[in-house]
Every structure is written in C-alpha cells, then in structure tokens.
Amino acid sequence: MKIIKLKPIFFCILFTFIFSCQATLDKRIIKLGHGLGITHPVHEAMLFLAQKVEEKSGGKMVVKVYPNQQLGSERELVELLQIGSLGMTKVSSAALEGFAPTMQVFGMPYLFRDDAHQLAVLNGEIGKKLLLDPEKYLLRGLCYYDAGKRSFYTKSKPVDKPSDLAGLKIRVMESNTASNMVKSLGGSPTPVSYGELYTALQQGIVDGAENNAPSLYTSKHYEVCKFYSIDEHTALPDVMIVSTKVWNSLSEQEQQWLQEAADESAVYEYKIWAEATEEALNELEKAGVTITYPDKEPFREAVESMYSALKVQQPEIYKIVEEIRAVK
C-alpha cells in the first residue's frame, strides 16, 4: 500500500485552520441590525455599545452592527429577533407597539411635560417595567435611546395649524397610535417603510412625513421636503432590544457585559443626540428648508380625543398614562 507523505506546511495550515475555528467558537458573536444610515447619531451609539461589549469581555464577546436595512426592515428585524435568527435591533417604540401593546403609550401625543419629565419616566420604575413587558413576545428591552421629538415636514406648504394637514398624505410608521394621531389632526396617514420613504416623497405617494431633525437631515428627505414645522407632537424613544432566545443563551457574566454596555451607550447617545439636533437644524436652514414653530395649543386640543377614546377602549393603557402624568 502506498503511503502518502504529508508536507510540514500542510500541518501548519491544518493547525492554523483548527486554531481559527476554535477561536471563533470561543468568541460569542451577536448580530445587531437596524435601518438607519451610518451618519445617524443612533448608529454611532450602537457602535459605542459594540465597542464597550468588546472592551468589557476582553474580546470574548462581539456585537456586529449592520446598518441601512442590510438585514431587513424594522418590522422584519423584530420578527427575526422573535425566532432567534438575529440577536439585537434598535426599534422605535411606535413600531414595537405591534409586538408589545403597552409600548403604544409612548406614541400618545404631548404625553410628556418636558425633557426632564420624559427622562424621569424612562429612568424610573415605569420605564424599566415597560422595557421588560415585551419579554412575553420573545423580546427584551435593554435601554432607551433619545429620538428627539417628532414634527411634520412637507413638500408644498408648512403645517402652521392642524387644518393645514387636510388632504395631505402623511407617512407614518406601522403604528395604530401614529395613524390615529394624524387622523385626529386632519391628515391622511400612509404607512411607508423608512427605507422607501425618500422615493415615496419624490413620486408623490406621500406629501410629507413626521420625524426628528437629525433623521430629516441624515435621510436627505429635506431635498424633497422644504418645510419643517416643529410642533413636537410626540417624543417617542427608541428602544434597544435583544432576542430573549439569544439573551437566555448568554451566561450571567455575558448578560452583565451586554446590559452595562447598553446602559453606557444610552448615556453617550443622549449627549450626541443633543449635538446632532443642533447641527441638523443649522444644516437644514443652510439647505433652504423653511423651519417654523407653530403654536402647539391647537394641536394639543385636536388630539385630546385620543385620550378620551383610550380611557374607554384601553383602560389598562390609560392607567399607564395617568402614572406617567403623576411623575414629578
């Protein structure tokens, strides 16, 4: 029988291959997908989270960030988390309400008195409880990110009062609360994926949308919409969520690394968000966008019926509203 002699270099290659595979197996890798662009401050916060995880774990745990809907739309990413095919995502609390009904409370217009009130709610018992409510739907909240306040931007005219929305198709997220808000103000809510919104605005599928200043700027929607009316109707936080299937597969130490990194990234995100908002407003003005600050009172009055309906139709959600309003 012929004996095949293997060259020493073969053993070097084989050893390197086995060692590399073992190193990969020893390293915990979590994929984080989201729909924002790489210049968005929330994306920067997610990179910060990934950096902190790697630092805390000494490289034993890695979070890989996939922006720009590379792994799917916001809704698709949440569904991937539920089956454990994806580890983490950033989702607006408005989009999350379709999976965890209590999250819809954040979509109620003019819910918070001011920034300090919102922060007290999110960092307090109410906010912590709401983060964990989605667990029954296989999703666990890790932290909140500031997503500013949402206002209307339109193609043809500013929205100085609710009646200016009459006849306009306004893009909304897949959220019943957001749709009801636009209806209450007289507009026609039209759900469109964020990644498809630029084209939808260009083609006239929608006449406008509503979002915060950094998102309007980084998405370049201002190239189509030249009017930004800062009525600040909602202050929806973003939520960093992890698949419970992935979370439960982590050791206690790994869970601690991830939670600590998320908490630290939230503090960092709030800082850079404030800076990004100021920069975005300056750049929007330079780009020729007309920025107006309408009287908010007519908008508040127009949406008050949403609270009356909530009290009757969903008393459990209205109870959370009352708890939030009671926070000093």
PDB file of C-alpha atoms in Angstrom, residues 148-277:
ATOM      1  CA  GLY A 148     -35.966  63.637  19.993  1.00  0.00           C
ATOM      2  CA  LYS A 149     -39.405  64.981  19.212  1.00  0.00           C
ATOM      3  CA  ARG A 150     -41.289  64.302  16.026  1.00  0.00           C
ATOM      4  CA  SER A 151     -42.633  67.131  13.870  1.00  0.00           C
ATOM      5  CA  PHE A 152     -44.102  67.423  10.369  1.00  0.00           C
ATOM      6  CA  TYR A 153     -42.112  68.019   7.207  1.00  0.00           C
ATOM      7  CA  THR A 154     -43.917  68.599   3.937  1.00  0.00           C
ATOM      8  CA  LYS A 155     -43.347  69.288   0.268  1.00  0.00           C
ATOM      9  CA  SER A 156     -45.784  72.055  -0.643  1.00  0.00           C
ATOM     10  CA  LYS A 157     -46.541  74.175   2.440  1.00  0.00           C
ATOM     11  CA  PRO A 158     -45.790  74.466   6.167  1.00  0.00           C
ATOM     12  CA  VAL A 159     -48.090  72.963   8.796  1.00  0.00           C
ATOM     13  CA  ASP A 160     -48.865  76.002  10.920  1.00  0.00           C
ATOM     14  CA  LYS A 161     -52.148  74.626  12.258  1.00  0.00           C
ATOM     15  CA  PRO A 162     -53.937  71.232  12.186  1.00  0.00           C
ATOM     16  CA  SER A 163     -56.175  72.252   9.292  1.00  0.00           C
ATOM     17  CA  ASP A 164     -53.070  72.590   7.083  1.00  0.00           C
ATOM     18  CA  LEU A 165     -52.849  68.778   7.126  1.00  0.00           C
ATOM     19  CA  ALA A 166     -56.241  68.399   5.431  1.00  0.00           C
ATOM     20  CA  GLY A 167     -55.892  66.451   2.192  1.00  0.00           C
ATOM     21  CA  LEU A 168     -52.234  65.618   2.788  1.00  0.00           C
ATOM     22  CA  LYS A 169     -50.950  62.039   2.779  1.00  0.00           C
ATOM     23  CA  ILE A 170     -48.524  61.835   5.687  1.00  0.00           C
ATOM     24  CA  ARG A 171     -46.153  58.924   6.071  1.00  0.00           C
ATOM     25  CA  VAL A 172     -46.431  57.168   9.414  1.00  0.00           C
ATOM     26  CA  MET A 173     -44.736  54.139  10.935  1.00  0.00           C
ATOM     27  CA  GLU A 174     -46.691  50.893  11.248  1.00  0.00           C
ATOM     28  CA  SER A 175     -48.407  52.138  14.374  1.00  0.00           C
ATOM     29  CA  ASN A 176     -52.118  52.489  15.079  1.00  0.00           C
ATOM     30  CA  THR A 177     -51.354  55.276  17.544  1.00  0.00           C
ATOM     31  CA  ALA A 178     -49.402  57.265  14.941  1.00  0.00           C
ATOM     32  CA  SER A 179     -52.181  56.733  12.390  1.00  0.00           C
ATOM     33  CA  ASN A 180     -54.847  57.870  14.840  1.00  0.00           C
ATOM     34  CA  MET A 181     -52.832  60.960  15.683  1.00  0.00           C
ATOM     35  CA  VAL A 182     -52.544  62.061  12.052  1.00  0.00           C
ATOM     36  CA  LYS A 183     -56.269  61.389  11.540  1.00  0.00           C
ATOM     37  CA  SER A 184     -57.102  63.453  14.628  1.00  0.00           C
ATOM     38  CA  LEU A 185     -55.143  66.341  13.158  1.00  0.00           C
ATOM     39  CA  GLY A 186     -56.953  66.078   9.807  1.00  0.00           C
ATOM     40  CA  GLY A 187     -54.318  64.350   7.682  1.00  0.00           C
ATOM     41  CA  SER A 188     -54.356  61.029   5.839  1.00  0.00           C
ATOM     42  CA  PRO A 189     -51.916  58.553   7.471  1.00  0.00           C
ATOM     43  CA  THR A 190     -49.981  56.400   4.990  1.00  0.00           C
ATOM     44  CA  PRO A 191     -47.643  53.655   6.307  1.00  0.00           C
ATOM     45  CA  VAL A 192     -44.373  53.501   4.347  1.00  0.00           C
ATOM     46  CA  SER A 193     -41.114  51.738   5.208  1.00  0.00           C
ATOM     47  CA  TYR A 194     -38.440  54.224   6.281  1.00  0.00           C
ATOM     48  CA  GLY A 195     -36.050  52.886   3.662  1.00  0.00           C
ATOM     49  CA  GLU A 196     -38.609  53.556   0.907  1.00  0.00           C
ATOM     50  CA  LEU A 197     -39.706  56.977   2.131  1.00  0.00           C
ATOM     51  CA  TYR A 198     -37.363  59.120   0.019  1.00  0.00           C
ATOM     52  CA  THR A 199     -38.719  57.574  -3.175  1.00  0.00           C
ATOM     53  CA  ALA A 200     -42.310  57.770  -1.889  1.00  0.00           C
ATOM     54  CA  LEU A 201     -41.866  61.513  -1.301  1.00  0.00           C
ATOM     55  CA  GLN A 202     -40.292  62.006  -4.724  1.00  0.00           C
ATOM     56  CA  GLN A 203     -43.061  60.138  -6.523  1.00  0.00           C
ATOM     57  CA  GLY A 204     -45.880  61.819  -4.616  1.00  0.00           C
ATOM     58  CA  ILE A 205     -47.051  58.644  -2.899  1.00  0.00           C
ATOM     59  CA  VAL A 206     -46.964  60.757   0.255  1.00  0.00           C
ATOM     60  CA  ASP A 207     -46.975  64.548   0.645  1.00  0.00           C
ATOM     61  CA  GLY A 208     -44.933  64.621   3.814  1.00  0.00           C
ATOM     62  CA  ALA A 209     -43.820  62.766   6.914  1.00  0.00           C
ATOM     63  CA  GLU A 210     -43.030  63.367  10.565  1.00  0.00           C
ATOM     64  CA  ASN A 211     -39.762  62.837  12.350  1.00  0.00           C
ATOM     65  CA  ASN A 212     -36.985  64.453  14.362  1.00  0.00           C
ATOM     66  CA  ALA A 213     -34.439  66.898  12.932  1.00  0.00           C
ATOM     67  CA  PRO A 214     -31.412  64.527  12.780  1.00  0.00           C
ATOM     68  CA  SER A 215     -33.448  61.927  10.870  1.00  0.00           C
ATOM     69  CA  LEU A 216     -34.765  64.535   8.428  1.00  0.00           C
ATOM     70  CA  TYR A 217     -31.203  65.666   7.798  1.00  0.00           C
ATOM     71  CA  THR A 218     -29.341  62.334   7.602  1.00  0.00           C
ATOM     72  CA  SER A 219     -32.064  60.756   5.409  1.00  0.00           C
ATOM     73  CA  LYS A 220     -31.802  63.715   2.985  1.00  0.00           C
ATOM     74  CA  HIS A 221     -35.589  63.940   2.900  1.00  0.00           C
ATOM     75  CA  TYR A 222     -35.065  67.713   3.049  1.00  0.00           C
ATOM     76  CA  GLU A 223     -34.038  67.528  -0.613  1.00  0.00           C
ATOM     77  CA  VAL A 224     -37.712  66.873  -1.357  1.00  0.00           C
ATOM     78  CA  CYS A 225     -39.464  68.446   1.644  1.00  0.00           C
ATOM     79  CA  LYS A 226     -38.629  72.116   2.092  1.00  0.00           C
ATOM     80  CA  PHE A 227     -40.929  72.837   5.045  1.00  0.00           C
ATOM     81  CA  TYR A 228     -40.280  71.667   8.607  1.00  0.00           C
ATOM     82  CA  SER A 229     -42.970  72.628  11.124  1.00  0.00           C
ATOM     83  CA  ILE A 230     -41.740  71.982  14.657  1.00  0.00           C
ATOM     84  CA  ASP A 231     -44.952  71.175  16.534  1.00  0.00           C
ATOM     85  CA  GLU A 232     -43.217  68.399  18.533  1.00  0.00           C
ATOM     86  CA  HIS A 233     -46.341  66.242  18.729  1.00  0.00           C
ATOM     87  CA  THR A 234     -44.630  63.120  20.069  1.00  0.00           C
ATOM     88  CA  ALA A 235     -41.434  62.254  21.950  1.00  0.00           C
ATOM     89  CA  LEU A 236     -41.065  58.587  21.057  1.00  0.00           C
ATOM     90  CA  PRO A 237     -37.946  56.959  22.480  1.00  0.00           C
ATOM     91  CA  ASP A 238     -36.015  54.373  20.526  1.00  0.00           C
ATOM     92  CA  VAL A 239     -35.590  51.031  22.255  1.00  0.00           C
ATOM     93  CA  MET A 240     -32.571  48.731  22.059  1.00  0.00           C
ATOM     94  CA  ILE A 241     -33.954  45.200  22.206  1.00  0.00           C
ATOM     95  CA  VAL A 242     -32.434  41.740  22.305  1.00  0.00           C
ATOM     96  CA  SER A 243     -33.992  38.409  21.386  1.00  0.00           C
ATOM     97  CA  THR A 244     -34.930  36.531  24.551  1.00  0.00           C
ATOM     98  CA  LYS A 245     -33.691  33.369  22.855  1.00  0.00           C
ATOM     99  CA  VAL A 246     -30.275  34.968  22.471  1.00  0.00           C
ATOM    100  CA  TRP A 247     -30.390  36.615  25.922  1.00  0.00           C
ATOM    101  CA  ASN A 248     -31.244  33.336  27.654  1.00  0.00           C
ATOM    102  CA  SER A 249     -28.350  31.627  25.867  1.00  0.00           C
ATOM    103  CA  LEU A 250     -25.881  34.053  27.453  1.00  0.00           C
ATOM    104  CA  SER A 251     -24.122  33.358  30.722  1.00  0.00           C
ATOM    105  CA  GLU A 252     -24.801  35.722  33.638  1.00  0.00           C
ATOM    106  CA  GLN A 253     -21.437  37.357  33.011  1.00  0.00           C
ATOM    107  CA  GLU A 254     -22.239  37.878  29.319  1.00  0.00           C
ATOM    108  CA  GLN A 255     -25.655  39.322  30.194  1.00  0.00           C
ATOM    109  CA  GLN A 256     -23.967  41.738  32.581  1.00  0.00           C
ATOM    110  CA  TRP A 257     -21.461  42.846  29.920  1.00  0.00           C
ATOM    111  CA  LEU A 258     -24.243  43.463  27.424  1.00  0.00           C
ATOM    112  CA  GLN A 259     -26.544  45.307  29.830  1.00  0.00           C
ATOM    113  CA  GLU A 260     -23.754  47.526  31.142  1.00  0.00           C
ATOM    114  CA  ALA A 261     -22.637  48.337  27.596  1.00  0.00           C
ATOM    115  CA  ALA A 262     -26.231  49.196  26.610  1.00  0.00           C
ATOM    116  CA  ASP A 263     -26.666  51.469  29.641  1.00  0.00           C
ATOM    117  CA  GLU A 264     -23.402  53.281  28.908  1.00  0.00           C
ATOM    118  CA  SER A 265     -24.310  53.648  25.237  1.00  0.00           C
ATOM    119  CA  ALA A 266     -27.622  55.278  26.247  1.00  0.00           C
ATOM    120  CA  VAL A 267     -25.793  57.960  28.259  1.00  0.00           C
ATOM    121  CA  TYR A 268     -23.473  58.548  25.296  1.00  0.00           C
ATOM    122  CA  GLU A 269     -26.382  58.651  22.846  1.00  0.00           C
ATOM    123  CA  TYR A 270     -28.264  61.324  24.803  1.00  0.00           C
ATOM    124  CA  LYS A 271     -25.162  63.528  24.633  1.00  0.00           C
ATOM    125  CA  ILE A 272     -24.517  63.169  20.922  1.00  0.00           C
ATOM    126  CA  TRP A 273     -28.243  63.399  20.135  1.00  0.00           C
ATOM    127  CA  ALA A 274     -28.420  66.945  21.536  1.00  0.00           C
ATOM    128  CA  GLU A 275     -25.376  67.893  19.468  1.00  0.00           C
ATOM    129  CA  ALA A 276     -26.802  66.251  16.340  1.00  0.00           C
ATOM    130  CA  THR A 277     -30.135  68.064  16.705  1.00  0.00           C
TER     131      THR A 277
END
